[in-house]
PDB file of C-alpha atoms and ligand atoms in Angstrom:
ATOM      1  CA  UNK A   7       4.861  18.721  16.500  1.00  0.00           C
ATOM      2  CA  UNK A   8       1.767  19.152  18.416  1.00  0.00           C
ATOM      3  CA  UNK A   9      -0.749  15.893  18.782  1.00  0.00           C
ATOM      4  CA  UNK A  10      -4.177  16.083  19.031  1.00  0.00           C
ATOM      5  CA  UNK A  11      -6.870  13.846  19.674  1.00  0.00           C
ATOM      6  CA  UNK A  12     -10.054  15.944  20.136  1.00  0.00           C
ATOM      7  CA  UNK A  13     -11.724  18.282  18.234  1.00  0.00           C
ATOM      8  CA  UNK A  14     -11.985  21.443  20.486  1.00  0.00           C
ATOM      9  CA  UNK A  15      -7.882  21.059  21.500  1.00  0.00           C
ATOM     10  CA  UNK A  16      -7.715  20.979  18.125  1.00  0.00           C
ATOM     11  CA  UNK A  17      -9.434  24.270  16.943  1.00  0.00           C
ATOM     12  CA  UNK A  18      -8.568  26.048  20.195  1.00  0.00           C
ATOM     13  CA  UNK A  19      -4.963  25.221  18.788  1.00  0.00           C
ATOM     14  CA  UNK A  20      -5.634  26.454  15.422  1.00  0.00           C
ATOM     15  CA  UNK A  21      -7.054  29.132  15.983  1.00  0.00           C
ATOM     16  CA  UNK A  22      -4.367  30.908  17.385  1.00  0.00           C
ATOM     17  CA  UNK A  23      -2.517  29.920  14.246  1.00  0.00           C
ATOM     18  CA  UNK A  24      -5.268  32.002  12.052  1.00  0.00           C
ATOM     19  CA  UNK A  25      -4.820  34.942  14.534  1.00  0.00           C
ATOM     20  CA  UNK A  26      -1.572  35.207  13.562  1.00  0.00           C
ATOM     21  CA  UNK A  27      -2.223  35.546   9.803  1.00  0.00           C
ATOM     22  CA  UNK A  28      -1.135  32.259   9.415  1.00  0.00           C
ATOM     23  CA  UNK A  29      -2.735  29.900   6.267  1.00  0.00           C
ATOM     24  CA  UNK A  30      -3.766  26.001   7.110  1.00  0.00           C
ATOM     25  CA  UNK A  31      -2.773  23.306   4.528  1.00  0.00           C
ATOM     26  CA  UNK A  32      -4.427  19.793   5.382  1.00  0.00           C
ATOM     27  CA  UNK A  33      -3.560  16.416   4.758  1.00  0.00           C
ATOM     28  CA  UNK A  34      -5.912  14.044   5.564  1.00  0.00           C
ATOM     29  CA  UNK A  35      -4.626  10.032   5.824  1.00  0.00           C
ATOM     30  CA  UNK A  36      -5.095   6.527   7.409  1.00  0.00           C
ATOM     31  CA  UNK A  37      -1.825   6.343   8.543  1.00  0.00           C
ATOM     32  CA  UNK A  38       0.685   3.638   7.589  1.00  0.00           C
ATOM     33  CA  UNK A  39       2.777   6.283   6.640  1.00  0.00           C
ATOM     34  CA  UNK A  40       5.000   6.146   3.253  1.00  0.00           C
ATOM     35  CA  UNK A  41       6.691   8.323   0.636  1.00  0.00           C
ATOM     36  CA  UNK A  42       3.895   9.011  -1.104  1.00  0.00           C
ATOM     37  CA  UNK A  43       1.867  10.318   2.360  1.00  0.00           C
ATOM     38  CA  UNK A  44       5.518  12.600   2.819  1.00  0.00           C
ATOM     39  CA  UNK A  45       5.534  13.925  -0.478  1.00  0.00           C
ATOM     40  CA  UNK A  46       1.444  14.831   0.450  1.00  0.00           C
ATOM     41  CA  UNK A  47       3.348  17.025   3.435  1.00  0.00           C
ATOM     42  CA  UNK A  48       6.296  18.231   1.593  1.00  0.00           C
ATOM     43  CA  UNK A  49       3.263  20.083  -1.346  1.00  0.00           C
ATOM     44  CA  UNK A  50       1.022  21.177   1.996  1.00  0.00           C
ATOM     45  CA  UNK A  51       4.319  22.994   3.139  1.00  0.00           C
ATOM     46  CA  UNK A  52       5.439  24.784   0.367  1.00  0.00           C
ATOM     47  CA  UNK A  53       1.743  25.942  -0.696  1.00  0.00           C
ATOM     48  CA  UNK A  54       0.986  26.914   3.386  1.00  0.00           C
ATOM     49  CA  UNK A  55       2.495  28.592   6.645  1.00  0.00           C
ATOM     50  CA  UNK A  56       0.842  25.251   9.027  1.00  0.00           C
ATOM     51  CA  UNK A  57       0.019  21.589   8.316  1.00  0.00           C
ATOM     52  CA  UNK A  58      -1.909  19.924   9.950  1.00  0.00           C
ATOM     53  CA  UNK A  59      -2.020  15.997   9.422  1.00  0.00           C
ATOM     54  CA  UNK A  60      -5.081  13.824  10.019  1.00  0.00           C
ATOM     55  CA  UNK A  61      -4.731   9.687  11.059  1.00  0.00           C
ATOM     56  CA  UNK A  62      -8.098   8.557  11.500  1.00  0.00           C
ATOM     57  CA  UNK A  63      -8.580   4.736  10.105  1.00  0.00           C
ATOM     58  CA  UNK A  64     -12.245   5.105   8.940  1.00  0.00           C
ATOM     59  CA  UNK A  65     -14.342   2.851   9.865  1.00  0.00           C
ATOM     60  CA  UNK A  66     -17.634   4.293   7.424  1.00  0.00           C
ATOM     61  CA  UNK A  67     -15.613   3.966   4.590  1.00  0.00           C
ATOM     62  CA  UNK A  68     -14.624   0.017   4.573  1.00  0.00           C
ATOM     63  CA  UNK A  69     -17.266  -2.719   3.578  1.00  0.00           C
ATOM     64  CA  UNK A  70     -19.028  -5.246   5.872  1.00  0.00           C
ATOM     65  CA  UNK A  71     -16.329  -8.277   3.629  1.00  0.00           C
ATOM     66  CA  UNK A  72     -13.528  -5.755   4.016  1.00  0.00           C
ATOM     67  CA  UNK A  73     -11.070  -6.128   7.143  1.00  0.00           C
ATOM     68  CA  UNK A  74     -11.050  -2.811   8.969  1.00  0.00           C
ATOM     69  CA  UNK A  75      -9.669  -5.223  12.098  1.00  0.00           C
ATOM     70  CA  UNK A  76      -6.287  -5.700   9.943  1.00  0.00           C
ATOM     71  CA  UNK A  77      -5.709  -2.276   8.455  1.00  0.00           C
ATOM     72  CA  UNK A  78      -2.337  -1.714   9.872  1.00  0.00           C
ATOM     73  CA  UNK A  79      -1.736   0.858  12.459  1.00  0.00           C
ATOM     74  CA  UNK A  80       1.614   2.175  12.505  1.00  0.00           C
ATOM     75  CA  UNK A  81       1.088   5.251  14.941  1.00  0.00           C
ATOM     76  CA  UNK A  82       4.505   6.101  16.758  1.00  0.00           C
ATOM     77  CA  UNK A  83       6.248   4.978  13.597  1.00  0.00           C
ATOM     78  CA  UNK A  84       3.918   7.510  11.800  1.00  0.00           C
ATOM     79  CA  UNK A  85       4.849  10.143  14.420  1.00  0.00           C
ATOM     80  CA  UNK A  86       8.074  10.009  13.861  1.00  0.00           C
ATOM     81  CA  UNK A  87       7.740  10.407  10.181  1.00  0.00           C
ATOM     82  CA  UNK A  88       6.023  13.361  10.245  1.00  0.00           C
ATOM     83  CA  UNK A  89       8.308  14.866  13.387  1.00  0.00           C
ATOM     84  CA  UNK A  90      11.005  14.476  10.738  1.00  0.00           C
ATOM     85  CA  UNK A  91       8.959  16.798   8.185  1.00  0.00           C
ATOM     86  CA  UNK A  92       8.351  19.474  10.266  1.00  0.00           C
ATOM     87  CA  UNK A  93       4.568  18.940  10.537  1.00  0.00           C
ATOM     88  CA  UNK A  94       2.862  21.219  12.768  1.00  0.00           C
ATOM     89  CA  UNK A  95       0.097  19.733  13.871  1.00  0.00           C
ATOM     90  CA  UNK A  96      -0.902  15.794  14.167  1.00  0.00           C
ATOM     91  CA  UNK A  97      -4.550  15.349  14.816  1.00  0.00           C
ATOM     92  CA  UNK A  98      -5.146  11.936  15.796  1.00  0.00           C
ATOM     93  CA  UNK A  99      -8.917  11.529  16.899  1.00  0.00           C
ATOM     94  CA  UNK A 100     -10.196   7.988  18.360  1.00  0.00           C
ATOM     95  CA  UNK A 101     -13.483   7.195  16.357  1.00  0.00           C
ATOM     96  CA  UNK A 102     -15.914   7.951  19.268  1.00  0.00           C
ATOM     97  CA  UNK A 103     -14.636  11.717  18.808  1.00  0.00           C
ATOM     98  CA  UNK A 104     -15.956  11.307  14.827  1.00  0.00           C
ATOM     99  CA  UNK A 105     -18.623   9.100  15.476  1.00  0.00           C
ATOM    100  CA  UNK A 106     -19.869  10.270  18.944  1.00  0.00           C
ATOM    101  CA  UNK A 107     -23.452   8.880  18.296  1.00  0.00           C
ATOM    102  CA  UNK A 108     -22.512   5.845  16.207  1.00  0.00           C
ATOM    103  CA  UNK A 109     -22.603   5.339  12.534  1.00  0.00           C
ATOM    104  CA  UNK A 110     -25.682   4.119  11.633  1.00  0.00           C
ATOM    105  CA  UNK A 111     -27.599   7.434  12.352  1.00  0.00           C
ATOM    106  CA  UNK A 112     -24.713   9.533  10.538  1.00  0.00           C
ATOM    107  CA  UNK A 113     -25.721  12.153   8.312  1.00  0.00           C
ATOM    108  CA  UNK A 114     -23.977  11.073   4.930  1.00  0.00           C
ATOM    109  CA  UNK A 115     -22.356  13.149   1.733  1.00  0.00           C
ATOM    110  CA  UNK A 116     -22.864  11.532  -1.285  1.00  0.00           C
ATOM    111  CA  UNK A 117     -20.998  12.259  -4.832  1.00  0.00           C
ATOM    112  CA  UNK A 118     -23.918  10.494  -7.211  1.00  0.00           C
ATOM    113  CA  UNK A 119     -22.068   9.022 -10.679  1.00  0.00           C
ATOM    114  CA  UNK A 120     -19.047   9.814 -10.310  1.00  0.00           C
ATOM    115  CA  UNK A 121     -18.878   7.998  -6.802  1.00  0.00           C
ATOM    116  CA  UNK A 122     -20.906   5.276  -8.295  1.00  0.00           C
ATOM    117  CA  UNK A 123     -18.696   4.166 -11.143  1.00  0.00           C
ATOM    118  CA  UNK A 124     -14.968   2.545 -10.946  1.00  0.00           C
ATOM    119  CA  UNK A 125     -14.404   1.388  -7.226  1.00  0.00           C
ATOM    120  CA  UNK A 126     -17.390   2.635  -6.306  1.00  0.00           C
ATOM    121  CA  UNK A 127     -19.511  -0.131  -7.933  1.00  0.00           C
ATOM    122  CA  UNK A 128     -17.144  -2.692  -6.209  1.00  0.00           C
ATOM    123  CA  UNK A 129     -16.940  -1.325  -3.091  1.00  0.00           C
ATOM    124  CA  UNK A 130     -20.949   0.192  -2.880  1.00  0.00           C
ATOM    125  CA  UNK A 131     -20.881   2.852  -0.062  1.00  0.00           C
ATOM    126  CA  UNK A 132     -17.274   3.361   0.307  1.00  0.00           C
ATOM    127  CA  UNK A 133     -16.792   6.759  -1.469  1.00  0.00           C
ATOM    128  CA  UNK A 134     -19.952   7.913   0.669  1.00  0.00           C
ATOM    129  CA  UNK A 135     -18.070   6.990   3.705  1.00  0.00           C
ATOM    130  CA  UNK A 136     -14.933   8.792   2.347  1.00  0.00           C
ATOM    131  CA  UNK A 137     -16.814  11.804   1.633  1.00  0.00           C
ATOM    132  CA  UNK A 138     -18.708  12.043   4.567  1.00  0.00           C
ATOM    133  CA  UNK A 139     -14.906  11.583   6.948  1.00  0.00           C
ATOM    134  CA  UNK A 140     -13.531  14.267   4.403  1.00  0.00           C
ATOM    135  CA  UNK A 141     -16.322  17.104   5.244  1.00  0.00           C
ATOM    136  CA  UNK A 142     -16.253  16.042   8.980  1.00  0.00           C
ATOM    137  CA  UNK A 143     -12.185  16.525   8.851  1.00  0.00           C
ATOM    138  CA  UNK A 144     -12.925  19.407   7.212  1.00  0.00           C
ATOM    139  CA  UNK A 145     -15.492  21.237   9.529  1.00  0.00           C
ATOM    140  CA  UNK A 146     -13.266  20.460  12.163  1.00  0.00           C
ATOM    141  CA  UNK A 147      -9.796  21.586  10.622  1.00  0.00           C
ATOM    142  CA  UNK A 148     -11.197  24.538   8.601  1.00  0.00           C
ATOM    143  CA  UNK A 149      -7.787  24.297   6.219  1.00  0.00           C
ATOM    144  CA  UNK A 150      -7.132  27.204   3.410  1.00  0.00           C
ATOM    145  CA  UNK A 151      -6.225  24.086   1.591  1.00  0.00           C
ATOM    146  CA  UNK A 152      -6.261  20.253   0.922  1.00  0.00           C
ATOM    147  CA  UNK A 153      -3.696  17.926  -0.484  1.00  0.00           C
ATOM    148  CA  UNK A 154      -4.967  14.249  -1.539  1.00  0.00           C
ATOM    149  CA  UNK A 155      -2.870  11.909  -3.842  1.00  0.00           C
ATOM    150  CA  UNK A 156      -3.492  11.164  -7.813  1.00  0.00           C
ATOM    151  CA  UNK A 157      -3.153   7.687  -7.145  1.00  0.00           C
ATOM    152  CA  UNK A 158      -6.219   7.485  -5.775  1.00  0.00           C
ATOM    153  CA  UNK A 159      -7.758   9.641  -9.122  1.00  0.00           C
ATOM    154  CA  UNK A 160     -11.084   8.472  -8.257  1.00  0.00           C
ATOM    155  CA  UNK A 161     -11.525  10.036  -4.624  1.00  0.00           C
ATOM    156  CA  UNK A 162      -9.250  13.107  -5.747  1.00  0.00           C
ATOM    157  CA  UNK A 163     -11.931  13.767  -8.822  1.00  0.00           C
ATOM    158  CA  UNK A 164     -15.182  12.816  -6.047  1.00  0.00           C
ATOM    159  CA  UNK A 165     -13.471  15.442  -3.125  1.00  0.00           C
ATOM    160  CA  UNK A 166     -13.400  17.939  -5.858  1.00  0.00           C
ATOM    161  CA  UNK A 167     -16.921  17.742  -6.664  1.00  0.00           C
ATOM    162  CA  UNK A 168     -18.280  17.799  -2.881  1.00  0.00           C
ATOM    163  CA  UNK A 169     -16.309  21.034  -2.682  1.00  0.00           C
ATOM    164  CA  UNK A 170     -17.577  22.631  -5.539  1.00  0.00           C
ATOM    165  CA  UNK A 171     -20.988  21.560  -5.612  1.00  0.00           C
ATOM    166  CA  UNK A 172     -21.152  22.053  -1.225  1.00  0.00           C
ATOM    167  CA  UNK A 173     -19.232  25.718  -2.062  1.00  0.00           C
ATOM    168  CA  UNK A 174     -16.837  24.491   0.874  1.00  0.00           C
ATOM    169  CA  UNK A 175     -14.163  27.595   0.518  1.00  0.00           C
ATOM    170  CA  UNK A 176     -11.049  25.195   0.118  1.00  0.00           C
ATOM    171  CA  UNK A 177      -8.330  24.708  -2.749  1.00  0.00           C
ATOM    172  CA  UNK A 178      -7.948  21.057  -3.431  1.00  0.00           C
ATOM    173  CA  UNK A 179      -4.672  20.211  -4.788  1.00  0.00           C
ATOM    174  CA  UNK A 180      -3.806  16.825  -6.209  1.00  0.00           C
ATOM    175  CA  UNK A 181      -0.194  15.376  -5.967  1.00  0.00           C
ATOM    176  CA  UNK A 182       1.291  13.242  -8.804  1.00  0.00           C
ATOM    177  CA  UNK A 183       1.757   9.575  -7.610  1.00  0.00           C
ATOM    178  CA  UNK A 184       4.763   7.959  -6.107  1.00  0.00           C
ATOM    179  CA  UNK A 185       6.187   5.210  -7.666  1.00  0.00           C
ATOM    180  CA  UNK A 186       8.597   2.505  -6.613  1.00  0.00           C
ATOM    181  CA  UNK A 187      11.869   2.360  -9.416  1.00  0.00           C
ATOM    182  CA  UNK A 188       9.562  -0.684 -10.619  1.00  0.00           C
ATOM    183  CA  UNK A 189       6.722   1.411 -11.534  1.00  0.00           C
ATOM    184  CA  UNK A 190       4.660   0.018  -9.054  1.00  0.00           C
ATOM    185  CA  UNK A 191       2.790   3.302  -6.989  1.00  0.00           C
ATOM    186  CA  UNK A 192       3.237   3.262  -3.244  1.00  0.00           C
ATOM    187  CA  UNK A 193       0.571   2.816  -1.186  1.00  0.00           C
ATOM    188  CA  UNK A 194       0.099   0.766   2.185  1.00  0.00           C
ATOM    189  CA  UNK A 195      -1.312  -2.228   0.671  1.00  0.00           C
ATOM    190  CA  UNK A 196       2.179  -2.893  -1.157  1.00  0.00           C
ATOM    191  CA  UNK A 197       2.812  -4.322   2.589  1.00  0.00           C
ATOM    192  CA  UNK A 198       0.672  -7.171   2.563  1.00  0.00           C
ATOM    193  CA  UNK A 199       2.103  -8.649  -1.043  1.00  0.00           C
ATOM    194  CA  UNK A 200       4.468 -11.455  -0.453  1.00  0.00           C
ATOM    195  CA  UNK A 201       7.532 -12.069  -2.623  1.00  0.00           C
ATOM    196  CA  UNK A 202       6.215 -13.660  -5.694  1.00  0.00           C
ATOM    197  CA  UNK A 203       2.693 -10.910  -5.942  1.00  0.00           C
ATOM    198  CA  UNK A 204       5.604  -8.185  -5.523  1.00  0.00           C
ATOM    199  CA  UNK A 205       7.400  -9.354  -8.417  1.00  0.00           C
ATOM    200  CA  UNK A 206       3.991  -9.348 -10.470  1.00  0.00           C
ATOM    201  CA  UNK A 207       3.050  -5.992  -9.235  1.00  0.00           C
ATOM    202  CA  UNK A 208       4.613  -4.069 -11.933  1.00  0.00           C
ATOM    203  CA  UNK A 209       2.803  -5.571 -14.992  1.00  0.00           C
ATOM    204  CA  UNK A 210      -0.377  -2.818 -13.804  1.00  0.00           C
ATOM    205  CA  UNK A 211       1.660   0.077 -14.441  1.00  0.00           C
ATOM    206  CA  UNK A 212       3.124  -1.385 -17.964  1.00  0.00           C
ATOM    207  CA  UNK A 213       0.042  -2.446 -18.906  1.00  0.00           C
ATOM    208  CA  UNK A 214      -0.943   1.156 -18.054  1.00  0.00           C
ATOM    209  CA  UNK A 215       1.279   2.560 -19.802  1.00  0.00           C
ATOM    210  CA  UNK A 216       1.093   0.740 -23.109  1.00  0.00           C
ATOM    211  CA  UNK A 217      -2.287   1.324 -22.991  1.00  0.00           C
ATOM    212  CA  UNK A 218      -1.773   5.334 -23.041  1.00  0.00           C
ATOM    213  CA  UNK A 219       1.238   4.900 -26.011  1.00  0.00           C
ATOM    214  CA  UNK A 220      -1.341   2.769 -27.616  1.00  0.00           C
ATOM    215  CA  UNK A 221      -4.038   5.651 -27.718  1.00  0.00           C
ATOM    216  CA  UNK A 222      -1.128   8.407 -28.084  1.00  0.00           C
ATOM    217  CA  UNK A 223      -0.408   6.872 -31.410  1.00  0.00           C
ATOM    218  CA  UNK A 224      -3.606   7.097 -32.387  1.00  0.00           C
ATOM    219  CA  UNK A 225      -5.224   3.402 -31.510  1.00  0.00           C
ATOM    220  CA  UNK A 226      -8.593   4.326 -30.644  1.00  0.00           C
ATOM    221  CA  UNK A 227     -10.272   0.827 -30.317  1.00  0.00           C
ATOM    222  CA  UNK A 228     -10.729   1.326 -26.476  1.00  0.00           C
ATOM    223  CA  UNK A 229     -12.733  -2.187 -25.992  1.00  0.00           C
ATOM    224  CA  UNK A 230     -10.511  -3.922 -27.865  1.00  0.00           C
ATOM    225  CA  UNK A 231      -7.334  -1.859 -26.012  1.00  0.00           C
ATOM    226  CA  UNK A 232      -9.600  -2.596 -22.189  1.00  0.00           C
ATOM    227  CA  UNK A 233     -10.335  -6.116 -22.967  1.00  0.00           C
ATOM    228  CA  UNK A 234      -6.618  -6.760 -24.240  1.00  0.00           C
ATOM    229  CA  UNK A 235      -5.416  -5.217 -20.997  1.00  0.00           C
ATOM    230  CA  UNK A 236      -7.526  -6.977 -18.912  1.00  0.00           C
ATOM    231  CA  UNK A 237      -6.266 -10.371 -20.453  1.00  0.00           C
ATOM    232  CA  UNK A 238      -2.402  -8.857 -19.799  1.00  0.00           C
ATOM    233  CA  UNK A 239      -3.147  -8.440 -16.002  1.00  0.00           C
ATOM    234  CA  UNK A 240      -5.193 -11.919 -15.911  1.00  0.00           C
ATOM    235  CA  UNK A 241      -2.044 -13.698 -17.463  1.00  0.00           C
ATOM    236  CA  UNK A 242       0.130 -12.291 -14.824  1.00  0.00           C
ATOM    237  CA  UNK A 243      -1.976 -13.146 -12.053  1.00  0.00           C
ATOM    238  CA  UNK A 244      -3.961 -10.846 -11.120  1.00  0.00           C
ATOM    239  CA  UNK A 245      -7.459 -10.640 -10.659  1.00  0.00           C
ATOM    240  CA  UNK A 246      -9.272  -7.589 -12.718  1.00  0.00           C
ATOM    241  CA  UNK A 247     -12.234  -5.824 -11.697  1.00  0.00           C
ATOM    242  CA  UNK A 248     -11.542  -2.920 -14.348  1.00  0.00           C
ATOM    243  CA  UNK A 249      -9.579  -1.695 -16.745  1.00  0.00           C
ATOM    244  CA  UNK A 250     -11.465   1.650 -18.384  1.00  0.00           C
ATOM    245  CA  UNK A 251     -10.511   3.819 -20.004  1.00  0.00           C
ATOM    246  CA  UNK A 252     -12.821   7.111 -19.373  1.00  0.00           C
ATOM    247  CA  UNK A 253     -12.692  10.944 -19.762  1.00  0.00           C
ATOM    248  CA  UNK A 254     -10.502  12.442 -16.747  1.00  0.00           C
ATOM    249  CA  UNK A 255     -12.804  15.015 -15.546  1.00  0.00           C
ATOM    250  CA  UNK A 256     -16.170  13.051 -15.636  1.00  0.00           C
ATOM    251  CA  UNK A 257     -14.910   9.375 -15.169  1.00  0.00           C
ATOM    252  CA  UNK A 258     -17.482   8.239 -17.797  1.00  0.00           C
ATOM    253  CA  UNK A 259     -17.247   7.273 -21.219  1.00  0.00           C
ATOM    254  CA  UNK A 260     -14.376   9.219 -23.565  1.00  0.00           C
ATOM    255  CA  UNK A 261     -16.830  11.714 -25.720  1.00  0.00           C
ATOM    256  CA  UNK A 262     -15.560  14.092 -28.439  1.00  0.00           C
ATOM    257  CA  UNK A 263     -15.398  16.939 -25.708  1.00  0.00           C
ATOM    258  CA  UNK A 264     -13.124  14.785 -23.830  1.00  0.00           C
ATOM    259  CA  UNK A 265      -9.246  16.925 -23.166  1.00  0.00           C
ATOM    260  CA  UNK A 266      -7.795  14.431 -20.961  1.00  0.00           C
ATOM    261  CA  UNK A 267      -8.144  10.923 -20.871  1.00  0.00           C
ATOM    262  CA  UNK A 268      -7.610   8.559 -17.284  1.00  0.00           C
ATOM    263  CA  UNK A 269      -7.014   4.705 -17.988  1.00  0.00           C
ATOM    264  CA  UNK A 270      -7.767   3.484 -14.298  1.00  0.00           C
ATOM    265  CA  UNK A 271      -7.215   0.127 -13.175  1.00  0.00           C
ATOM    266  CA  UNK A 272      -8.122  -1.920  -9.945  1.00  0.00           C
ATOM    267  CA  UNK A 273      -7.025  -5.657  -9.180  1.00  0.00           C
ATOM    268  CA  UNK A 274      -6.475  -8.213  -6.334  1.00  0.00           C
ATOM    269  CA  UNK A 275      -3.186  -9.890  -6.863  1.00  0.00           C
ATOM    270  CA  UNK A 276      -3.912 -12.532  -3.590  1.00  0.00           C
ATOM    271  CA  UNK A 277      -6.060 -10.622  -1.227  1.00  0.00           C
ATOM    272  CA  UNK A 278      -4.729  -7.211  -2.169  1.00  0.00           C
ATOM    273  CA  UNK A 279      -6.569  -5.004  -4.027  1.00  0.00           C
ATOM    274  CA  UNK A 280      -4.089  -2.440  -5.892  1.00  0.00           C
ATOM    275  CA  UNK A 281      -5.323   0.435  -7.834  1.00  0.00           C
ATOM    276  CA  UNK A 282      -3.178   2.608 -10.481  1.00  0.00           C
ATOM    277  CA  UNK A 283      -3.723   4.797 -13.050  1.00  0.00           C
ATOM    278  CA  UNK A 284      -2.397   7.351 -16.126  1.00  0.00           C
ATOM    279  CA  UNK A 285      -3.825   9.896 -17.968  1.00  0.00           C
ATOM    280  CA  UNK A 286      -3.312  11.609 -21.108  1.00  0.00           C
ATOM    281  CA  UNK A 287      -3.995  15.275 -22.676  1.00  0.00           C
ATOM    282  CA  UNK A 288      -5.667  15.387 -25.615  1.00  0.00           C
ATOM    283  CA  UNK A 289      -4.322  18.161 -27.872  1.00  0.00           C
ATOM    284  CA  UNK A 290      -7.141  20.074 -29.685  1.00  0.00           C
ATOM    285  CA  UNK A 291      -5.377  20.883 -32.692  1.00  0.00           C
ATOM    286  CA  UNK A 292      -4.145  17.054 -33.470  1.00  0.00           C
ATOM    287  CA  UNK A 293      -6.352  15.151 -31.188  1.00  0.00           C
ATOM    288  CA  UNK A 294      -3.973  13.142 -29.632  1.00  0.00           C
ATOM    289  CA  UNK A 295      -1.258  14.417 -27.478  1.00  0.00           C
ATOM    290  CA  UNK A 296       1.223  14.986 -24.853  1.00  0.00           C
ATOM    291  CA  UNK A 297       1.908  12.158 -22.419  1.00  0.00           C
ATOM    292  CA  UNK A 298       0.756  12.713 -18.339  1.00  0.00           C
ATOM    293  CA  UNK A 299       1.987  10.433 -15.552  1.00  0.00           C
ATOM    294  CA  UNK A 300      -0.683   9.694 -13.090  1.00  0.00           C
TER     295      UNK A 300
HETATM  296  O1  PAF B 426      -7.085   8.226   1.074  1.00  0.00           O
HETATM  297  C1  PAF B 426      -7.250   7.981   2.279  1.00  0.00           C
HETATM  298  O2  PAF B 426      -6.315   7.643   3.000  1.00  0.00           O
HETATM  299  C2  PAF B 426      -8.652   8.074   2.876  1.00  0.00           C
HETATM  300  O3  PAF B 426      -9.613   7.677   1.958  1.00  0.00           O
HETATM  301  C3  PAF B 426      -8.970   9.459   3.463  1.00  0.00           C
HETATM  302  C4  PAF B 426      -8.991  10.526   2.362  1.00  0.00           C
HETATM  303  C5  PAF B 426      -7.947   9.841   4.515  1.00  0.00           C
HETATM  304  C6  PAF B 426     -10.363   9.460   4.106  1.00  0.00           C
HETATM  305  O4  PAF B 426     -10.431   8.546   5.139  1.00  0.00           O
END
């Protein structure tokens, strides 16, 4: 595995790998690597001939209250990781090589409504900061292809959107989410939960998913279903900022064109903020249908 940490190594580097013919899957992360980042790799590899993996902990995408200081950074046991995967290429920039005339004068990307709703009225400016990393990482890397996680549904639905609407020539594929035998999806806040929030972790995915049985059998009170939900994860001990239940391709209200159906949820459980979600196909003929894991 080759390393990187600027950006004209990097395309000199690459470029020899599109002389040869050869097609560039990318997988863009924060690092803290876990199953679900490996499964990310395993897609890019069997859809590509190189992957090339990003760690850059974003600074423009965390909130003045959020602690970008204590985002854990896990490089050399990331490196390893990904050594065992076969990745290619590691690009690994510091944020001076993003950022080389600060933030606050950075030209910015911005997704309007659908990066406005869902996290992105908790976390105002986050998604703009996610987007605006993305097309950097993606000027830079130039990939045939993208792989980002369903967990995050929200980002994976924005990224989409930049690309189509900024006719950026590259295939975004989404990756179903990894889930501990619990239910409970991996991600690298899991770390930070101690014993007891562990052990309440779980009730977001149930309440998930009796949420989508609830609407696959036809229940289609969705305040009543949100607000009953919402109560579920409160009892546990979480926190709730949302539980919604929207259409899956515009993140807004379900409407009688809707085909699929995301019930997204975001929560603190102490002072980490998990996200999950589910979805659900609508059959046209009957109206409600087939189950789909998020
Ligand atoms: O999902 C993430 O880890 C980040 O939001 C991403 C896409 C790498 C951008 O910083």
């Amino acid at each position: 595995m080759r390393t990187y940490s600027t950006n004209v190594q990097l395309q000199s580097a690459l470029r020899d790998f599109r002389q040869k013919g050869q097609t560039i899957a990318f997988v863009p992360t924060m690092g803290n690597l876990h199953e679900g980042h490996l499964d990310l790799v395993r897609k890019a590899q069997c859809l590509c001939d190189v992957v090339v993996v990003s760690i850059f902990v974003n600074p423009l995408q965390f909130g003045a209250n959020e602690d970008l200081d204590a985002y854990p950074r896990t490089m050399a046991a990331d490196k390893e990781k990904l050594f065992s995967e076969g990745v290619h290429v590691l690009y690994a920039p510091a944020v001076e090589e993003i950022y080389p005339e600060g933030m606050a004068t950075q030209t910015q990307v911005q997704v309007p409504d659908l990066g406005d709703t869902l996290c992105g009225s908790s976390r105002p400016g986050h998604f703009d900061g996610v987007t605006t990393v993305v097309s950097k990482l993606f000027n830079i890397v130039q990939p045939d292809l993208a792989v980002f996680g369903e967990k995050d549904f929200q980002q994976l639905s924005i990224v989409r959107k930049m690309v189509k609407d900024l006719c950026m020539p590259i295939e975004i594929v989404g990756v179903a989410t990894v889930r501990d035998e619990d239910g409970v999806a991996k991600s690298s806040r899991n770390g930070y939960l101690n014993p007891d929030q562990r052990a309440i972790a779980p009730v977001m995915h149930q309440t998930l998913n009796s949420c989508r049985e609830a609407i696959a059998c036809g229940f289609d009170n969705f305040l009543q279903l949100e607000s009953h939900a919402r109560m579920k994860l409160l009892q546990a001990g979480f926190e709730p900022d949302y539980f919604a239940i929207r259409d899956a391709r515009t993140l807004q209200t379900v409407t009688a064109e809707t085909e699929e159906i995301a019930i997204l949820a975001a929560a603190g459980l102490g002072d980490t903020r998990l996200i999950d979600n589910v979805r659900l196909a609508l059959n046209p003929v009957s109206d409600w249908g087939m189950l789909a894991d998020g």
